[in-house]
Coordinates of C-alpha atoms in Angstrom, one line a residue:
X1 CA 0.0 0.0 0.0
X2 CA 1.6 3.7 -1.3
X3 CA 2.1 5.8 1.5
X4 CA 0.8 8.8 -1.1
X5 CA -2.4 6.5 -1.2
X6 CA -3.6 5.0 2.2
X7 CA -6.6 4.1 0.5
X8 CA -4.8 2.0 -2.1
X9 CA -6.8 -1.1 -1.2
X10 CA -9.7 0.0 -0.6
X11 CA -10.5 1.2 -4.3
X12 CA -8.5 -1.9 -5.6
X13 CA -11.0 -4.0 -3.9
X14 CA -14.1 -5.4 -5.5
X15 CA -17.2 -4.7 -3.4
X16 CA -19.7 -6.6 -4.8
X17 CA -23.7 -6.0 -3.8
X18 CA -25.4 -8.7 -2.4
X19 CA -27.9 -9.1 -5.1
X20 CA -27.3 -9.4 -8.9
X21 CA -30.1 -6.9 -9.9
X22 CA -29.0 -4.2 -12.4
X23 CA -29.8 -1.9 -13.7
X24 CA -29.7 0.3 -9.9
X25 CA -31.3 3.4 -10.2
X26 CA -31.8 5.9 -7.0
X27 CA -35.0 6.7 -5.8
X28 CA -35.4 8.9 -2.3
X29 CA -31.9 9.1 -1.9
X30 CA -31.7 5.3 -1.6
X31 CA -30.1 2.6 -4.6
X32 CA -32.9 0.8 -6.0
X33 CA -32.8 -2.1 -8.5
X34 CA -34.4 -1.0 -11.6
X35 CA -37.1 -3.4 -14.1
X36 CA -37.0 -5.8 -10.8
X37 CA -40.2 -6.9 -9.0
X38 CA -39.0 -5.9 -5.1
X39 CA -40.0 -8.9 -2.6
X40 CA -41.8 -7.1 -0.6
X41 CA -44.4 -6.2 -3.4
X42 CA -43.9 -9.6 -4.7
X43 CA -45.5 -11.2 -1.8
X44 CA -48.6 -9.1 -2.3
X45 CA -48.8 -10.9 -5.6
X46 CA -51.3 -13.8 -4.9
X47 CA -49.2 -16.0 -7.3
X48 CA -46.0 -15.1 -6.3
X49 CA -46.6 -15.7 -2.7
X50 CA -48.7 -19.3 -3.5
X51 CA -44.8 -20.5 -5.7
X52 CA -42.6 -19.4 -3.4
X53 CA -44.8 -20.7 -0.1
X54 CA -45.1 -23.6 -1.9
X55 CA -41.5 -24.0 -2.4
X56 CA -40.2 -23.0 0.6
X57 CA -42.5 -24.8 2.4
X58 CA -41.9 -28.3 0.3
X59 CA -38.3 -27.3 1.2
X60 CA -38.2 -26.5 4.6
X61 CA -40.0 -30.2 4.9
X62 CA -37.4 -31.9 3.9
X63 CA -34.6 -33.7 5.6
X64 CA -30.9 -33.3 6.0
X65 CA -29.2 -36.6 6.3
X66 CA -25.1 -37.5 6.3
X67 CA -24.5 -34.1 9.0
X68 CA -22.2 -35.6 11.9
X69 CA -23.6 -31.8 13.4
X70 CA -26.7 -31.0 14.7
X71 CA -26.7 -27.4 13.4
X72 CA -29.0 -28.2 10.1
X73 CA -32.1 -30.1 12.2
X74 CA -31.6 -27.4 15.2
X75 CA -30.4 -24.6 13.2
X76 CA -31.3 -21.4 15.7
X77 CA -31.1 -20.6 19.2
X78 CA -34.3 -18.0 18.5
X79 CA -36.9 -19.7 16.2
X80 CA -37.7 -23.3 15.3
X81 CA -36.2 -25.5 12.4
X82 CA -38.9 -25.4 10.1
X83 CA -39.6 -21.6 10.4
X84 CA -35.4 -20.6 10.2
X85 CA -35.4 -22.3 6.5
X86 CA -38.3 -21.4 5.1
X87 CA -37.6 -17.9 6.0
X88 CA -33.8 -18.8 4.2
X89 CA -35.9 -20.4 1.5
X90 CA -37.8 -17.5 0.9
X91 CA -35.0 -15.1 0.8
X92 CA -33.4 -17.5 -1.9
X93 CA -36.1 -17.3 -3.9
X94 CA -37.0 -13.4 -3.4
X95 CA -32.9 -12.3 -4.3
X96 CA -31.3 -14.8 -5.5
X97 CA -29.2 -15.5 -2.5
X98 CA -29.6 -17.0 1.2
X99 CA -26.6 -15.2 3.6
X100 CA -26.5 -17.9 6.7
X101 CA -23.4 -17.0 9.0
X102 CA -21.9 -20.1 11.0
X103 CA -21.0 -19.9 14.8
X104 CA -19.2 -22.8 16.1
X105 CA -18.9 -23.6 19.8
X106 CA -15.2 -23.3 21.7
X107 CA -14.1 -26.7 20.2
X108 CA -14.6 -25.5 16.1
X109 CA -17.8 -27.1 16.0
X110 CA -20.5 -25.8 14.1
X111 CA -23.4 -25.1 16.9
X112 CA -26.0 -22.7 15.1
X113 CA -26.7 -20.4 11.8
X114 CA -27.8 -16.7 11.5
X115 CA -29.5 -15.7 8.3
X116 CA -28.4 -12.0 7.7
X117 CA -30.7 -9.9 5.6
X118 CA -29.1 -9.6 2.1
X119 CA -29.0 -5.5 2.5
X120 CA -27.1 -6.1 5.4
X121 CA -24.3 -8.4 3.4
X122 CA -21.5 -6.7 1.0
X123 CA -19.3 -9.3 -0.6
X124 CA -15.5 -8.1 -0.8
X125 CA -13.7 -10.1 -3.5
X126 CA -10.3 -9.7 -3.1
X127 CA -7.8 -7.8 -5.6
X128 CA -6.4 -10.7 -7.2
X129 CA -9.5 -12.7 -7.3
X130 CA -8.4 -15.6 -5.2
X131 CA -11.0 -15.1 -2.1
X132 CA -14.4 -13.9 -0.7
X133 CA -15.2 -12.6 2.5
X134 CA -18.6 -11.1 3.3
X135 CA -19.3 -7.6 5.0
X136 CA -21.9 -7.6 7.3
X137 CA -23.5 -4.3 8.4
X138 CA -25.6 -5.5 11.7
X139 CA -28.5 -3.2 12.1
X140 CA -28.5 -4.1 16.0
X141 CA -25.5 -2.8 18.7
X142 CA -22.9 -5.5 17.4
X143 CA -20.6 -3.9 15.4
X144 CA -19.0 -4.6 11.8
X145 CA -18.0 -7.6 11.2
X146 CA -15.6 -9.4 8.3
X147 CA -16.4 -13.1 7.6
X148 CA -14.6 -15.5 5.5
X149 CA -16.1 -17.9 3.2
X150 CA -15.7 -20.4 5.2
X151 CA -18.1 -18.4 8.1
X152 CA -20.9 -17.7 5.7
X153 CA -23.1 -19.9 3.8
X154 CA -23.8 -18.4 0.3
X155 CA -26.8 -20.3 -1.3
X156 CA -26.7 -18.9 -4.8
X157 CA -29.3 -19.2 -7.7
X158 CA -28.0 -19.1 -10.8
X159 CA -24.9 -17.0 -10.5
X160 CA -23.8 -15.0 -13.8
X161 CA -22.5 -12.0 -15.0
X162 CA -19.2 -10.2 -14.6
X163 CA -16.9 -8.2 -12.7
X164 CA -17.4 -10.1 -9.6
X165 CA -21.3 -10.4 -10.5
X166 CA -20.6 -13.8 -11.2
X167 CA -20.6 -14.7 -7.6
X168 CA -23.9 -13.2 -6.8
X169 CA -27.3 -15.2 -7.4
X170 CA -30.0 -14.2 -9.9
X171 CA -33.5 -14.5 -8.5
X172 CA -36.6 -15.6 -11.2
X173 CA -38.0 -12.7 -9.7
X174 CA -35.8 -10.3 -12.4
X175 CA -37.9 -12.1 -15.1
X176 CA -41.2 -11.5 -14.2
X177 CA -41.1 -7.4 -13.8
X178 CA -43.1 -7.0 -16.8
X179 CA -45.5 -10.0 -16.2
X180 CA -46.0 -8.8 -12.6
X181 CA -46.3 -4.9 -14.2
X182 CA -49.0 -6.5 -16.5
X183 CA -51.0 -8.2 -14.0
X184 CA -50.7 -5.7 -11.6
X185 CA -52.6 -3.3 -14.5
X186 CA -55.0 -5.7 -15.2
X187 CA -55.9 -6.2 -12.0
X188 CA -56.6 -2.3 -11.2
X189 CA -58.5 -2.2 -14.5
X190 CA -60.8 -5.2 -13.4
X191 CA -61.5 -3.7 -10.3
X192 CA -62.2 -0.8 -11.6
X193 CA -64.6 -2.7 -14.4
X194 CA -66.3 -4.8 -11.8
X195 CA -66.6 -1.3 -9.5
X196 CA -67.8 1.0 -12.5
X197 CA -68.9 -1.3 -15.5
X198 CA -70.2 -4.4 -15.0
X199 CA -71.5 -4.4 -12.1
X200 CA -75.3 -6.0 -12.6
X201 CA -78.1 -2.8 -12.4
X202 CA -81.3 -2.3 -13.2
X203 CA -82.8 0.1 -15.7
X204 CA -85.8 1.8 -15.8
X205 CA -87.0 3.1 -19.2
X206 CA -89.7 5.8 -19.2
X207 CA -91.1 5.7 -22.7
X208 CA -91.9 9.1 -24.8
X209 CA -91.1 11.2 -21.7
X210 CA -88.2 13.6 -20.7
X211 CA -87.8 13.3 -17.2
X212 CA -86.2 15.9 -14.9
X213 CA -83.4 15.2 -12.8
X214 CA -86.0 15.6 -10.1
X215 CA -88.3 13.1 -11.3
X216 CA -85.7 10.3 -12.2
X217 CA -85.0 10.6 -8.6
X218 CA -88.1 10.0 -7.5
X219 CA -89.0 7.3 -9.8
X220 CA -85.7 5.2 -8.5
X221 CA -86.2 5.8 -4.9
X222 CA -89.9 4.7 -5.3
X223 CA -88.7 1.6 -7.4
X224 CA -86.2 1.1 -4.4
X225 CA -88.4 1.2 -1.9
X226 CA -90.8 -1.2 -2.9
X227 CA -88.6 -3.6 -4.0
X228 CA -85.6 -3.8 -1.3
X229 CA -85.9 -5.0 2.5
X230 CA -88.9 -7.3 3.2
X231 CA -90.3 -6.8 -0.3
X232 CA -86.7 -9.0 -1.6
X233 CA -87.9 -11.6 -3.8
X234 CA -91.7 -10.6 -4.2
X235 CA -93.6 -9.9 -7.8
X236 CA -92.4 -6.4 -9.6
X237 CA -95.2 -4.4 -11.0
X238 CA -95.0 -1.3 -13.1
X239 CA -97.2 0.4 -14.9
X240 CA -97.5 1.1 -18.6
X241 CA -95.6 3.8 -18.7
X242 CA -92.4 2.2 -17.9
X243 CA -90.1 -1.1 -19.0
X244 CA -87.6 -2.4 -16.9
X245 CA -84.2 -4.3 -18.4
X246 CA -81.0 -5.4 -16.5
X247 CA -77.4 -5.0 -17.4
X248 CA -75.6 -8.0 -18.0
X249 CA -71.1 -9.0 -17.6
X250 CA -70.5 -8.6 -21.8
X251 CA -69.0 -11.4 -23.0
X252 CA -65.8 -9.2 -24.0
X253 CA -65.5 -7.9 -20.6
X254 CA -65.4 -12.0 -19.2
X255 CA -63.0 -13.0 -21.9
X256 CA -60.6 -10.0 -20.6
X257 CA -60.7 -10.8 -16.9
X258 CA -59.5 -14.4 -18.0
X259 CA -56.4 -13.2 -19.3
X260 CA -55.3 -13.8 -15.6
X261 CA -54.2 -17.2 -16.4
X262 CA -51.3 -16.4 -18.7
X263 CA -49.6 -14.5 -16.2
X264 CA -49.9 -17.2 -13.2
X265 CA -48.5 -19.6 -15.9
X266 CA -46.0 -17.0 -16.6
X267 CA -45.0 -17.1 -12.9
X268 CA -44.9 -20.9 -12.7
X269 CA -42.9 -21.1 -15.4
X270 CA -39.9 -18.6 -13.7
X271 CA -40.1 -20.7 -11.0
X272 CA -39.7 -23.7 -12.8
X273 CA -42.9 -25.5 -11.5
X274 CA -46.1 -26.9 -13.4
X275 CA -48.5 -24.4 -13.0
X276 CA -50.7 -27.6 -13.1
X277 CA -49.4 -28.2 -9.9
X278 CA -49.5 -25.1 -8.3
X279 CA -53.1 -23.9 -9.7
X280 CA -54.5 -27.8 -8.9
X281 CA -56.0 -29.0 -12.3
X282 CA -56.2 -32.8 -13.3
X283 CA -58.6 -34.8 -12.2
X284 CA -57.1 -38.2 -13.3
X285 CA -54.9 -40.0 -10.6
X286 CA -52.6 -40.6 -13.1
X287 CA -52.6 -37.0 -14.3
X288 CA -52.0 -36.2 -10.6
X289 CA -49.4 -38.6 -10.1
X290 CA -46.9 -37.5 -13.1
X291 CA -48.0 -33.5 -11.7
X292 CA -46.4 -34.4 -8.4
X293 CA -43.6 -36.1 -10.5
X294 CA -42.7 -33.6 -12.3
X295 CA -43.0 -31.2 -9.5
X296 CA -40.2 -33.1 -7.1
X297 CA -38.2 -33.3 -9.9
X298 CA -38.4 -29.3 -10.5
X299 CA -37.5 -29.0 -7.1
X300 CA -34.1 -30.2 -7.9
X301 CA -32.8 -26.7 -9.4
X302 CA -32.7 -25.5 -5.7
X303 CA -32.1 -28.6 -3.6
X304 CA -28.9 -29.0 -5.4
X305 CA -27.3 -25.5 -4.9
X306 CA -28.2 -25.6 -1.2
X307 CA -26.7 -28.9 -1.1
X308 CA -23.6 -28.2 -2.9
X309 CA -23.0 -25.2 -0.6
X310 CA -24.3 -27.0 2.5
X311 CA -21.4 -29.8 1.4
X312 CA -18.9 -27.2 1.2
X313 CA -19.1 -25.3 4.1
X314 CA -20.2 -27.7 6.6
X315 CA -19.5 -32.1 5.7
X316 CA -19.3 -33.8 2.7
X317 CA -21.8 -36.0 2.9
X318 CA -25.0 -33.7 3.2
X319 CA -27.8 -34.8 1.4
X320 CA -31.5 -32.7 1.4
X321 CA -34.0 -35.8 1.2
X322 CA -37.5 -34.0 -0.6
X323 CA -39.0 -37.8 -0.4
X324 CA -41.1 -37.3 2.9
X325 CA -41.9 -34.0 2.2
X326 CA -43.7 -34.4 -1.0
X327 CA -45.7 -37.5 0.5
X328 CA -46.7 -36.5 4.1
X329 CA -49.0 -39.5 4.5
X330 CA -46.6 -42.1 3.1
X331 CA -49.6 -42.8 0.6
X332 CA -47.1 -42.6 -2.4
X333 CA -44.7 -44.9 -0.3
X334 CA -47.2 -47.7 0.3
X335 CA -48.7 -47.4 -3.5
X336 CA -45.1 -48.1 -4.3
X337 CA -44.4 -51.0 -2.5
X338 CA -47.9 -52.8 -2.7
X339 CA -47.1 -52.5 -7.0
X340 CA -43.7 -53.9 -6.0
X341 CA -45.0 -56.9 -3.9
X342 CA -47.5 -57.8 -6.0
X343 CA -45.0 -57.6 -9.3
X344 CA -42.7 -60.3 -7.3
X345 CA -40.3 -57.8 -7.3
X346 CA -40.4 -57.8 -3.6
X347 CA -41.0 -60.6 -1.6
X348 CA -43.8 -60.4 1.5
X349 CA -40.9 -60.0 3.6
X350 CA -38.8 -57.5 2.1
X351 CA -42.5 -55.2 1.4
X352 CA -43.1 -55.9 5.3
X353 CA -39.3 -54.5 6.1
X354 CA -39.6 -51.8 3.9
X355 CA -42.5 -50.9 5.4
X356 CA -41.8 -51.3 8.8
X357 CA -38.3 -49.3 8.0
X358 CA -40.6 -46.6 7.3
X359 CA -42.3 -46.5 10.7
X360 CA -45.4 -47.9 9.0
X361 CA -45.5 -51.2 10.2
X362 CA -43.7 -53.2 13.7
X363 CA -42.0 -55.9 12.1
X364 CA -41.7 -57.3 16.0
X365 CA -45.5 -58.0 16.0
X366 CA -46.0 -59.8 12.2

C-alpha cells in the first residue's frame, strides 16, 4: 500500500452487492434495483406468494441426512427449524441468495446459523481474485464484522454476470417485472370494471317522456323502496308507462378478466414449476401422479445449490431428502411397494421390512 495513497486497497478491492439486480437506479436518496419486481411487493402478488410458499414450504420439509452436526435439524437458538429455513428459502427465492453466518462452539464445532438480511451483506472479492469474505453491516448494537467464506453460507441461484457479479445469485423474480407490471394493470383495471362497469343494475325506461333530474329521482327511490328489504324476492309491477331491463357481464368484458391465467402460468414457469401443480387441475390420478412427479423433480434446481454449498461449508456428505416432504401421508410410499409386492419384485418380507423401515409397520408384531 503507497504511503501517497492509504486508501490503495480500498478502491482496488471489489465490493460486490449482495444481489445481482442491475440496472440500480436511485429513488429517495436510496439505490434501488431497476425493471426488478422488489419482494416485498412480490409477496402481495397472490401468485408469487402461492410459488414461493409452496417452495419453501416443500423445502423446509425436507430432511438433512449425512450431517455428523446437529446445526441443520436445530439450526437457531431463536426460532424453530422449520420456520429458520423457510424464512432462508424465501430469501433465496425473493434475491437470489440466502446469507446464513456459521457460529461454532469453543471446540470449532458448528453449533447454530444466523441468516443475515441480504441489505445487510456486501461481498469483498479480493484484488487478485483468489477469495471472498462477506461484510456484514448489523443493524443491532454489534458492530462490523468481516467473515470468510468459510463463516458464511452463500446459497446462490444461478450466478452470472461479470466483474465479480458472477458470484452473486440471480432470483426468477428479475424475469417476471413486466408479467408482474402487467398483472398488476389488469388487476386495477378489473376492479375498476367490476366497481364501474359491470356491475349488474337495473334500468328503468320511461317511454316518450323527458324526465327531470328531479323526477328520475323519485322514480328510482320509489322503485327502491318497494322492492328492497322485506319486499326481496316478491312480484315487480309497473305500470305502462315504464319497461324495466337489467345489465348483464359482456362477453368481452369475461374474456378479458380471463387473461389472468397467462400470467400465473407465466409465474410458474420462472419458478420452474407446473402451473398444473400449483393452480390444482387434473382430475385423473394418473394425471396427478406425473403432476407431483414432475413437480419433485423441479425442485431439484434448488435442492442441489443448497446442497452443494451446504457440502462445502459444513461435511461432505450432506444430502437434502424432498421424499417425505412431497408424501406427508406415506400414501405414495405404500402405493409403491404394494405394485412392487404384488409384481414379485419384492417378496412379503422385504414389502413388510420396507414398510416397517418406514415407521409404518412393527416388524416385531408380524
Amino acid at each position: 500500500m503507497s504511503l501517497l495513497n492509504p486508501f490503495e486497497r480500498l478502491t482496488k478491492r471489489s465490493l460486490i452487492p449482495s444481489t445481482n439486480f442491475t440496472p440500480f437506479v436511485i429513488s429517495n436518496g436510496q439505490i434501488v434495483p431497476k425493471n426488478f419486481v422488489d419482494a416485498s411487493t412480490a409477496l402481495k402478488n397472490s401468485d408469487i406468494f402461492a410459488v414461493t410458499n409452496l417452495i419453501s414450504s416443500d423445502l423446509a420439509s425436507a430432511t438433512f441426512t449425512g450431517c455428523p452436526f446437529n446445526i441443520l435439524n436445530n439450526p437457531s437458538e431463536l426460532i424453530n427449524s422449520f420456520s429458520f429455513w423457510q424464512s432462508a428459502y424465501l430469501q433465496l427465492l425473493l434475491t437470489g441468495n440466502t446469507y446464513l453466518a456459521i457460529y461454532k462452539d469453543s471446540k470449532g464445532v458448528p453449533n447454530h446459523l444466523e441468516q443475515i438480511p441480504t441489505s445487510q451483506v456486501t461481498v469483498n472479492l479480493a484484488d487478485d481474485s483468489s477469495a471472498i469474505s462477506y461484510q456484514v453491516n448489523y443493524q443491532d448494537d454489534r458492530d462490523n464484522v468481516q467473515l470468510d467464506a468459510d463463516e458464511m453460507i452463500h446459497i446462490r441461484l444461478m450466478p452470472f454476470g461479470e466483474n465479480g457479479k458472477q458470484f452473486i445469485g440471480r432470483s426468477p423474480l428479475e424475469s417476471l417485472a413486466q408479467m408482474v407490471a402487467i398483472q398488476d394493470q389488469a388487476n386495477k383495471l378489473s376492479l375498476s370494471t367490476l366497481q364501474n362497469a359491470i356491475n349488474p343494475s337495473t334500468t328503468i325506461t320511461v317511454p316518450d317522456a323527458k324526465l327531470s333530474r328531479e323526477a328520475k329521482d323519485t322514480i328510482r327511490d320509489d322503485f327502491q323502496a318497494l322492492n328492497t328489504g322485506d319486499n326481496v324476492g316478491k312480484a315487480i309491477v309497473l305500470d305502462q308507462s315504464a319497461k324495466l331491463s337489467t345489465q348483464t357481464i359482456s362477453a368481452d368484458v369475461a374474456k378479458f378478466l380471463a387473461t389472468t391465467t397467462f400470467t400465473q402460468t407465466q409465474i410458474a414457469k420462472a419458478f420452474g414449476i407446473p402451473d398444473s401443480y400449483l393452480n390444482g387441475q387434473g382430475d385423473q390420478q394418473s394425471s396427478l401422479e406425473q403432476i407431483t412427479t414432475l413437480y419433485a423433480n423441479s425442485l431439484n434446481k434448488y435442492i442441489l445449490p443448497i446442497q452443494s454449498e451446504l457440502q462445502a461449508k459444513l461435511f461432505p456428505t450432506i444430502k437434502l431428502d424432498i421424499t417425505q416432504a412431497l408424501d406427508f401421508d406415506n400414501s405414495r410410499y405404500v402405493s409403491m411397494i404394494e405394485s412392487l409386492a404384488t409384481s414379485k419384485v419384492l417378496t412379503a418380507q422385504q414389502a413388510i421390512n420396507a414398510l416397517a423401515d418406514r415407521g409404518l409397520l412393527d416388524a416385531n408384531k408380524l
